[in-house]
Coordinates of C-alpha atoms and ligand atoms in Angstrom, one line a residue:
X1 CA -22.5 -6.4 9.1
X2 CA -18.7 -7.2 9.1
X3 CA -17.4 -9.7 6.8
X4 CA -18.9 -13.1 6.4
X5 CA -15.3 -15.4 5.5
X6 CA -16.1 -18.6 4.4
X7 CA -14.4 -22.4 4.6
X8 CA -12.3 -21.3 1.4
X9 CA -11.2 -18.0 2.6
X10 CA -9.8 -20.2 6.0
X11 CA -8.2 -22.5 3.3
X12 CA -6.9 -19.6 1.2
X13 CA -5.8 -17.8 4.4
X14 CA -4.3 -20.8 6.1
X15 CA -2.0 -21.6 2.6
X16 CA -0.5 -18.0 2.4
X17 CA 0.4 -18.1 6.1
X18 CA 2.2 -21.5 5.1
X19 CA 4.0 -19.8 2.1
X20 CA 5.1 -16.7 3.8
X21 CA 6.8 -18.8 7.0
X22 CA 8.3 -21.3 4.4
X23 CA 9.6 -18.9 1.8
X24 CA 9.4 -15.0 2.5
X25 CA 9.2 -14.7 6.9
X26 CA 12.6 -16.1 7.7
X27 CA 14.2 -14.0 5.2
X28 CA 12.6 -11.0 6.2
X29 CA 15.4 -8.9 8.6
X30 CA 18.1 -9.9 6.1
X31 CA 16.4 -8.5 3.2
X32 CA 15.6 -5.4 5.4
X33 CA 19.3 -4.9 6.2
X34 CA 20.5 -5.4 2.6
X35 CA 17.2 -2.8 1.7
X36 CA 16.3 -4.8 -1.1
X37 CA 13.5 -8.3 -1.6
X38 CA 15.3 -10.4 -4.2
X39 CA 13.3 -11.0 -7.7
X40 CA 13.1 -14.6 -6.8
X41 CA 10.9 -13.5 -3.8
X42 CA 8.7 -12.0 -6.0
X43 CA 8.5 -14.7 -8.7
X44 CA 7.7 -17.3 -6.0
X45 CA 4.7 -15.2 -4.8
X46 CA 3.9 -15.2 -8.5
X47 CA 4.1 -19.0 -9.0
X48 CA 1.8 -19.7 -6.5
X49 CA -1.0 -17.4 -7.5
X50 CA -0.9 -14.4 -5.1
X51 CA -0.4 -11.5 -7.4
X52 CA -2.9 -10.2 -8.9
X53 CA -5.2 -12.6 -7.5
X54 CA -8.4 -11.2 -8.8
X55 CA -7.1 -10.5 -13.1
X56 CA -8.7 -13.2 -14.8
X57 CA -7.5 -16.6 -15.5
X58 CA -6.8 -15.3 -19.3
X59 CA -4.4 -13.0 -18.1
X60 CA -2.3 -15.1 -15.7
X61 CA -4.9 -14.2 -12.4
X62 CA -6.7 -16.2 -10.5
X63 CA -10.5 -13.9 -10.8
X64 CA -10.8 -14.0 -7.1
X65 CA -12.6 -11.4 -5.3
X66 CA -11.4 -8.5 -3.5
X67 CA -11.4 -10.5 -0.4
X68 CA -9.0 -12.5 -1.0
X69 CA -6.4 -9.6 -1.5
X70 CA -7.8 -8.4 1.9
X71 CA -6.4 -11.6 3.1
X72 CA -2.8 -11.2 1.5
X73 CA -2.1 -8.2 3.3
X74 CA -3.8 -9.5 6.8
X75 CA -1.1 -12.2 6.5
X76 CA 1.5 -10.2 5.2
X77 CA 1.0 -7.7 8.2
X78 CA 0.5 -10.3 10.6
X79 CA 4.0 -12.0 9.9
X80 CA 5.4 -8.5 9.4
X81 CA 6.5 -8.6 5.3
X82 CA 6.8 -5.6 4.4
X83 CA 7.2 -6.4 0.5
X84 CA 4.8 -4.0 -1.1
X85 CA 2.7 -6.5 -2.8
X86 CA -0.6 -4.4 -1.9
X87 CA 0.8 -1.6 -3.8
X88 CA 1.3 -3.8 -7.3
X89 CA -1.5 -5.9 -7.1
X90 CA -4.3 -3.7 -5.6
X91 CA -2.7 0.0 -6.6
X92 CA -1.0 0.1 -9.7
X93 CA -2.4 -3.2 -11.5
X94 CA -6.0 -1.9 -11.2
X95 CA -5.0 0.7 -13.5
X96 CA -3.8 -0.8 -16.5
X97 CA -6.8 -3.4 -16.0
X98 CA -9.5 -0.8 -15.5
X99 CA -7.9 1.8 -18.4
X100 CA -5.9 0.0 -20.5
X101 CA -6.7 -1.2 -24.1
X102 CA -6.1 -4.5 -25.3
X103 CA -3.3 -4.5 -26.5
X104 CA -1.2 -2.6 -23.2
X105 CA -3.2 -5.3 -21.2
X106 CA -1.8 -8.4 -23.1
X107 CA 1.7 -6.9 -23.4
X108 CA 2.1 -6.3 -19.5
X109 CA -0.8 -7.9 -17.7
X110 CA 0.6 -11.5 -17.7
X111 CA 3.9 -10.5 -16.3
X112 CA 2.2 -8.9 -13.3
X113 CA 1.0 -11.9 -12.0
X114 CA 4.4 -13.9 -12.4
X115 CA 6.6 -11.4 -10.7
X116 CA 8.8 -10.5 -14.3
X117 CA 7.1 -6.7 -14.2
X118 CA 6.9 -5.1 -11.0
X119 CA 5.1 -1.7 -11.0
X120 CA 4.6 1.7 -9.3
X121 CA 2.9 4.5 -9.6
X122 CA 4.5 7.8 -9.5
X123 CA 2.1 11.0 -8.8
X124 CA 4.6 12.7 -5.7
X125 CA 7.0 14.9 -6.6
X126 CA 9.4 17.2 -4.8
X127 CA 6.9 20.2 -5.1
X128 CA 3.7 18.5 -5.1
X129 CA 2.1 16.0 -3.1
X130 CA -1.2 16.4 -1.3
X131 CA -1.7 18.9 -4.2
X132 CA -1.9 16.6 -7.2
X133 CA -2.9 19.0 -9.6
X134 CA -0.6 20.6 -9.1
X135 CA 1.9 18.4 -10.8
X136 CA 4.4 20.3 -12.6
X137 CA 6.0 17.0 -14.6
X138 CA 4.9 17.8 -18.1
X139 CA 4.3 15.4 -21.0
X140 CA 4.2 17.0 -24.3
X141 CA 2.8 16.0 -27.8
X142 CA 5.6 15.5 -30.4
X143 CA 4.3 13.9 -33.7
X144 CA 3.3 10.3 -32.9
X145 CA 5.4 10.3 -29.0
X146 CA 4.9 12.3 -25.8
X147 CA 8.3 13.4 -24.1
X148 CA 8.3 13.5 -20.7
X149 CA 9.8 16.0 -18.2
X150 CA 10.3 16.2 -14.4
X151 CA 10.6 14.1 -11.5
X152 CA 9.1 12.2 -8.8
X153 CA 9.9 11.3 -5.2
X154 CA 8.9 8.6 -2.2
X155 CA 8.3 6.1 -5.1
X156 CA 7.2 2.7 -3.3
X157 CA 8.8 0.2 -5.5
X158 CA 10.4 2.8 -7.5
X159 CA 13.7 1.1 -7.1
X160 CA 12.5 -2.1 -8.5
X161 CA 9.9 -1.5 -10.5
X162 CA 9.9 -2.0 -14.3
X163 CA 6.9 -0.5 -15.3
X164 CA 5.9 3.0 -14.1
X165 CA 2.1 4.5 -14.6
X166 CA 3.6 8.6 -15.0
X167 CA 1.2 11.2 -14.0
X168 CA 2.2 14.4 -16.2
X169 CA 0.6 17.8 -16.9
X170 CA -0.6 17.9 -20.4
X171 CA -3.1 20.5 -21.0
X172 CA -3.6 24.1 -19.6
X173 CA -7.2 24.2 -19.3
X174 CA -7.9 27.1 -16.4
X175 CA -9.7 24.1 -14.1
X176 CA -6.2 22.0 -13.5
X177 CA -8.0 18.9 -12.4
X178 CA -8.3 19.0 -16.8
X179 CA -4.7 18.8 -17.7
X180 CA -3.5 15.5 -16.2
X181 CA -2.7 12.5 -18.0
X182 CA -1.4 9.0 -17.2
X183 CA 1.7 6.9 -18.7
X184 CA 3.5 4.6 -19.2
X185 CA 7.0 4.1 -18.7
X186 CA 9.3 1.2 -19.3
X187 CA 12.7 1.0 -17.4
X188 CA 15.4 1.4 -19.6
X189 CA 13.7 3.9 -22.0
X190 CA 16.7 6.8 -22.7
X191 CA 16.0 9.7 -20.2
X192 CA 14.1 7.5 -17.3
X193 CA 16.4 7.3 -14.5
X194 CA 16.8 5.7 -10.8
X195 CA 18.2 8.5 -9.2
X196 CA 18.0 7.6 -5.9
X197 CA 17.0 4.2 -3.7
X198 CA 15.9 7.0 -0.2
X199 CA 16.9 6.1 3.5
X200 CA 13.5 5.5 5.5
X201 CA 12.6 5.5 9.0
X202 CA 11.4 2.4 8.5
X203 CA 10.0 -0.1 5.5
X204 CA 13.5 -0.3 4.2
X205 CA 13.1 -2.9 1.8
X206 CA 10.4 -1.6 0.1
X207 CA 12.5 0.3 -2.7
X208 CA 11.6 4.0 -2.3
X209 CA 13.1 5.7 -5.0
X210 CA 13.3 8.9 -6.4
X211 CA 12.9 9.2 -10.3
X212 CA 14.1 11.3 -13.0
X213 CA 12.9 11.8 -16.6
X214 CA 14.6 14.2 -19.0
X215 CA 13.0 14.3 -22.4
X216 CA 11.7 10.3 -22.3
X217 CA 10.1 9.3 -25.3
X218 CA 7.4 7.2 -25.5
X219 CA 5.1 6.5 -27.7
X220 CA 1.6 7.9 -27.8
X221 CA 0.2 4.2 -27.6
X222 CA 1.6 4.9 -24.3
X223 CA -1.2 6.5 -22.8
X224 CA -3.1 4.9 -20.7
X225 CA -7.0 6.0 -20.9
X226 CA -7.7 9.5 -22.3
X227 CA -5.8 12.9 -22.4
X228 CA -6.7 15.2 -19.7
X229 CA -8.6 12.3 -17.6
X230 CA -5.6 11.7 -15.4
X231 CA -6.9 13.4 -12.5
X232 CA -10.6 11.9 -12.2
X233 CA -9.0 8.7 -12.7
X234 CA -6.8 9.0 -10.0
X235 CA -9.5 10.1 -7.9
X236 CA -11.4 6.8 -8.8
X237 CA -8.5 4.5 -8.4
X238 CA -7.0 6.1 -5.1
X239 CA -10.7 4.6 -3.1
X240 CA -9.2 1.2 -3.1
X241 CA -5.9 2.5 -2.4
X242 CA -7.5 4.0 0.7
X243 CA -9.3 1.1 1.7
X244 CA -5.6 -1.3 1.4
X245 CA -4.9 1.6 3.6
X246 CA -6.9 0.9 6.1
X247 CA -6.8 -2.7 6.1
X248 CA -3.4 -3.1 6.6
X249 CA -2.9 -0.7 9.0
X250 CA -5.8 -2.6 11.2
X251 CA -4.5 -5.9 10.6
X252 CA -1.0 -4.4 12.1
X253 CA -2.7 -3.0 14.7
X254 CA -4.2 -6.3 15.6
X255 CA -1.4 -7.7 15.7
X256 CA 0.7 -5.2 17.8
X257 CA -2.0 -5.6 20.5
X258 CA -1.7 -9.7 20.3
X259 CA 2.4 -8.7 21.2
X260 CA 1.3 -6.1 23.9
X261 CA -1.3 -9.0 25.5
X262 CA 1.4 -11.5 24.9
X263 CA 4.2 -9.3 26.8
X264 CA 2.1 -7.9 29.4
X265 CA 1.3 -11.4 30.6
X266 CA 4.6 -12.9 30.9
X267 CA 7.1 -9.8 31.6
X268 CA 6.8 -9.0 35.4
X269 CA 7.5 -6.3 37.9
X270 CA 7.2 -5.8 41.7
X271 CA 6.9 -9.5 41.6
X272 CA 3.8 -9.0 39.4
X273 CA 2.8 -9.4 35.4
X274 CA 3.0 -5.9 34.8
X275 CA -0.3 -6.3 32.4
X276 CA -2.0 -6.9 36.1
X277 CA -1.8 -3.5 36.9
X278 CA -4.5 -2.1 36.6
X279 CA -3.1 1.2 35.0
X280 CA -2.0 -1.3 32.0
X281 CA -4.8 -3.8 32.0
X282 CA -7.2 -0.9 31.0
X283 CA -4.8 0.5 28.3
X284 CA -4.6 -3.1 27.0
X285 CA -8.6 -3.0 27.3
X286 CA -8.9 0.3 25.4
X287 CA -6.4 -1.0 22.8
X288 CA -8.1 -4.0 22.2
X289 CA -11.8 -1.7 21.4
X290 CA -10.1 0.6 19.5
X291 CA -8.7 -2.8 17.4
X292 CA -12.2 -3.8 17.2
X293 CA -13.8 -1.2 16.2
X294 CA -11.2 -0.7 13.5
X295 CA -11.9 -4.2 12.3
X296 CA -15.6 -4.0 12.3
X297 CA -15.4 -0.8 10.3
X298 CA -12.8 -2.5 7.9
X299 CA -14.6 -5.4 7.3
X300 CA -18.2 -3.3 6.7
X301 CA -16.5 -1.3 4.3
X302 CA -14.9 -4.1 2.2
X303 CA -18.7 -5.4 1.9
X304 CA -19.8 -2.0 0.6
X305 CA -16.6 -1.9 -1.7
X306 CA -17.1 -5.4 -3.4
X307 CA -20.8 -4.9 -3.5
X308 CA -19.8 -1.7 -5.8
X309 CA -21.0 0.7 -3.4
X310 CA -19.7 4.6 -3.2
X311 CA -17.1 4.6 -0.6
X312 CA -15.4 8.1 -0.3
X313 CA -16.5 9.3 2.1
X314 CA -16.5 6.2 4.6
X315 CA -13.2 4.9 3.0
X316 CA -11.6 8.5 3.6
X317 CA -12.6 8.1 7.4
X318 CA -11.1 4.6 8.1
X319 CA -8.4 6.1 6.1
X320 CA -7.5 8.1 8.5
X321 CA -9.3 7.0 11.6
X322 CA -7.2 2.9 11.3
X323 CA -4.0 4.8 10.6
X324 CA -4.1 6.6 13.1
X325 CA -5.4 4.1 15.3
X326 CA -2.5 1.7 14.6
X327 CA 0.2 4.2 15.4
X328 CA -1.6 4.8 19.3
X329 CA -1.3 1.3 18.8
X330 CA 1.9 1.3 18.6
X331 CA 3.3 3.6 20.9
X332 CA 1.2 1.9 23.7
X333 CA 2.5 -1.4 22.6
X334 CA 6.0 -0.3 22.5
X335 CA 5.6 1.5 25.8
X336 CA 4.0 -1.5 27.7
X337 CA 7.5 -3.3 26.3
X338 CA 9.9 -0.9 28.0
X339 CA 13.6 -0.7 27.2
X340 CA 13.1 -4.1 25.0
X341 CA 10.3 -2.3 22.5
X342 CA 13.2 -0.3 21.7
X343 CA 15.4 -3.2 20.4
X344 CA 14.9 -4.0 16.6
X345 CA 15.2 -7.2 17.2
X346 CA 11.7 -7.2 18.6
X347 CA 8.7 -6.9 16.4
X348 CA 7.2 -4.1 17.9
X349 CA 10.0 -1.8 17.5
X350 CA 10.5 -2.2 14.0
X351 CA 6.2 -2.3 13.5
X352 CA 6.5 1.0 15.4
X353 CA 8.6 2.7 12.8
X354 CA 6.8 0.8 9.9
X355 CA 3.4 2.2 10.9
X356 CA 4.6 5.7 11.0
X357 CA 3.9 6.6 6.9
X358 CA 0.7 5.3 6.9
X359 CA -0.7 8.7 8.2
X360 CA 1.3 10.3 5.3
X361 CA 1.0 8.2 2.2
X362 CA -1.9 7.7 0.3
X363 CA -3.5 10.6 1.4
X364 CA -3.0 12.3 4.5
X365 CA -4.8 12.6 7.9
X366 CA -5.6 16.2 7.5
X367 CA -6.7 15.3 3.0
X368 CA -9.0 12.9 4.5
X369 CA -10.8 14.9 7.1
X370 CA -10.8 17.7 4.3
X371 CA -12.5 15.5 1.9
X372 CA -14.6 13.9 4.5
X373 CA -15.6 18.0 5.8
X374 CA -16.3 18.6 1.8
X375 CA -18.9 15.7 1.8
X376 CA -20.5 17.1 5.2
X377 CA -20.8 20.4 2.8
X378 CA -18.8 22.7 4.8
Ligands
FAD1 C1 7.2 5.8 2.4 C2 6.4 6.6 1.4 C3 5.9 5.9 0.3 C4 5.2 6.7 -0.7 N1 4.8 6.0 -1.8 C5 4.3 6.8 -2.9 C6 4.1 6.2 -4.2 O1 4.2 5.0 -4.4 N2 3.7 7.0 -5.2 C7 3.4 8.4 -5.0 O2 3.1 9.1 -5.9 N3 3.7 8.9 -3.8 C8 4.1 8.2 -2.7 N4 4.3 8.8 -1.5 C9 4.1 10.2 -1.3 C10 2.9 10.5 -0.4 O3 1.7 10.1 -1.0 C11 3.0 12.0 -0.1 O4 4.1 12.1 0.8 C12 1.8 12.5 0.6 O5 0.7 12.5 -0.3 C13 2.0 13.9 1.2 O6 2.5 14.8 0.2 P1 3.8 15.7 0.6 O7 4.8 14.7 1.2 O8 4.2 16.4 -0.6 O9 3.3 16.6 1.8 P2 2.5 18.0 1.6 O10 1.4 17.8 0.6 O11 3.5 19.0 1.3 O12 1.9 18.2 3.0 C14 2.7 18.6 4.1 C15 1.7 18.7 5.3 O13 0.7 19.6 5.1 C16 -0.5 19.1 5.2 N5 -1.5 19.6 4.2 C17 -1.3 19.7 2.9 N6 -2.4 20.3 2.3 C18 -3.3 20.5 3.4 C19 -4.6 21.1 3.4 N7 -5.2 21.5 2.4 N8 -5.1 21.2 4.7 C20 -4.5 20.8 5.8 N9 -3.3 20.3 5.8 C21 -2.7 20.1 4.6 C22 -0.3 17.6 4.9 O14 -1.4 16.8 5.5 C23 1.0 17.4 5.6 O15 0.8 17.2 7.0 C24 5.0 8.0 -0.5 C25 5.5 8.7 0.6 C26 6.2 8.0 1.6 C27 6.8 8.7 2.7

């Protein structure tokens, strides 16, 4: 069954789209060139409720529903923000909510909702990606602190974050999945350091960074959850991720194929639309399945998600299956645009090279499929 949206979801939906063309849509390129979203854009998402949607109302939230954060990033993809919202308020956040204590959740919970503490989450580093135990950033007791050593790469937000969850090696139990921990890091504490905001192929305002930390104290109330848990939570926490994932990466789809349609009417050749040919009319018609049956699988899986049901093994296959999906996608759409899909000042040029990470970052094609082949016990 896909996903029943009701009158206030339309409402809900309707609003956003309002927001973004009034405050974020217009400024969009200029921020990409200067490859930086001003704070302000932030705090304006923040005053109007749509970060962190779903903490509770005693924490500056909303207590919406997953939903509703399914709808942010529709919109956002739809109007083509790329301002990693999905990666604060469905990514990072849910950490601290799920793991912290109470007193970590009253210090920085409220600020994530106005915009004042931007987050990331930093698990890559130049060794180590797909690999996470094998994290080689260590984190080691010293009296009542930990101090921190390493550094991490392709952090989304890195550059503009203020609060960093830090996943560090802490134990050296033979099974390394036991010897992770998670913490975290204020901006300005001695040894943290923005090292370096990285050039992208495309999502340039999204702050990538690379990050340094040379003996960082913190203190042990720092920790978030328990010692040596780091690794199952991550596993825990990185289903959602997968499922943001997939959402967003159908919703661009979906609207890369509404450009394609768009263009393929309009745009003719040999005195025709060139979306008459029939060559193009049935790419446009296997575009348009694949789109739906991305969707359908989406919107399935969201119900099995908020309903509390296990997800790996489904959310690892529309993983995989939507990202990859929205990068055909793309190369079709762009190629059914000609010489003008490869102008950045249209959409589907710059969607093209957006799209392109989405097979890479949280978890990649060939993790998914290995995680999906573990579950078919092979
Ligand atoms: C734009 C961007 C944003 C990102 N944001 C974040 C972030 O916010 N936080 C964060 O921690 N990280 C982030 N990442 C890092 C991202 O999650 C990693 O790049 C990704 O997990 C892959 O790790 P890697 O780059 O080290 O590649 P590797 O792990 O070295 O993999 C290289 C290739 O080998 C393949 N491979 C690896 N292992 C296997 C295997 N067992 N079987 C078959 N093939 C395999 C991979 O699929 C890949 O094709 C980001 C990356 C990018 C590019």
């Amino acid at each position: 069954m896909g996903f029943p949206y009701t009158e206030e979801h339309r409402l809900f939906r309707q609003s956003f789209h309002d927001f973004l063309a009034r405050e974020i849509t217009p400024y969009m390129r200029q921020w990409e060139k200067e490859r930086q979203v001003p704070r302000e854009a932030w705090r304006k998402l923040g005053e109007q409720g749509y970060l962190c949607t779903w903490l509770p109302e005693a924490y500056g939230g909303s207590g919406l529903s997953f939903e509703y954060e399914a709808i942010l990033i529709q919109e956002m993809a739809y109007q083509e923000v790329d301002i990693p919202v999905f990666l604060h308020s469905d990514i990072v956040v849910p950490y601290l909510w799920r793991l912290g204590n109470d007193e970590q959740k009253h210090r920085y919970l409220p600020g994530t909702t106005t915009g004042e503490i931007l987050t990331a989450i930093c698990m890559t580093e130049p060794g180590t990606g797909s690999d996470l135990a094998a994290v080689a950033t260590s984190a080691r007791r010293d009296g009542n602190s930990y101090v921190i050593n390493g550094s991490k790469i392709f952090i989304t937000n890195g550059w503009d974050a203020d609060l960093f969850i830090v996943v560090a090696k802490t134990g050296n139990d033979p099974n390394p999945h036991r010897n992770l921990s998670l913490f975290l890091v204020e901006d300005g504490t001695p040894g943290f350091a923005k090292t370096k905001k990285l050039e992208k192929m495309g999502r340039h305002a999204e702050g990538t960074a690379e990050l340094a930390f040379q003996d960082v104290r913190v203190p042990k109330e720092n920790l978030l959850g328990e010692e040596g848990r780091g690794f199952y939570y991550l596993m825990q926490n990185l289903q959602q991720e997968r499922l943001v994932a997939a959402i967003g990466a159908t919703a661009e789809a979906e609207i890369m194929l509404q450009e394609a349609l768009t263009y393929a009417k309009q745009r003719k050749a040999f005195g025709q639309p060139i979306g008459s040919f029939q060559y193009n009319s049935f790419r446009l018609a296997e575009m348009a399945t694949e789109v739906e049956l991305g969707r359908t699988f989406v919107e399935d899986l969201m119900l099995d998600h908020i309903q509390g049901n296990e997800i790996v093994t489904k959310v690892s296959m529309a993983k995989w299956w939507c990202t990859e999906m929205a990068n055909r996608i793309a190369a079709q759409a762009l190629q059914l645009h000609g010489g003008y899909g490869y102008m950045e000042e249209f959409p589907i040029c710059r969607q093209y090279q957006n799209v392109r990470v989405e097979t890479i970052f949280a978890g990649t094609t060939e993790i998914m499929k290995s995680i999906i082949a573990k579950q078919l016990g092979l």
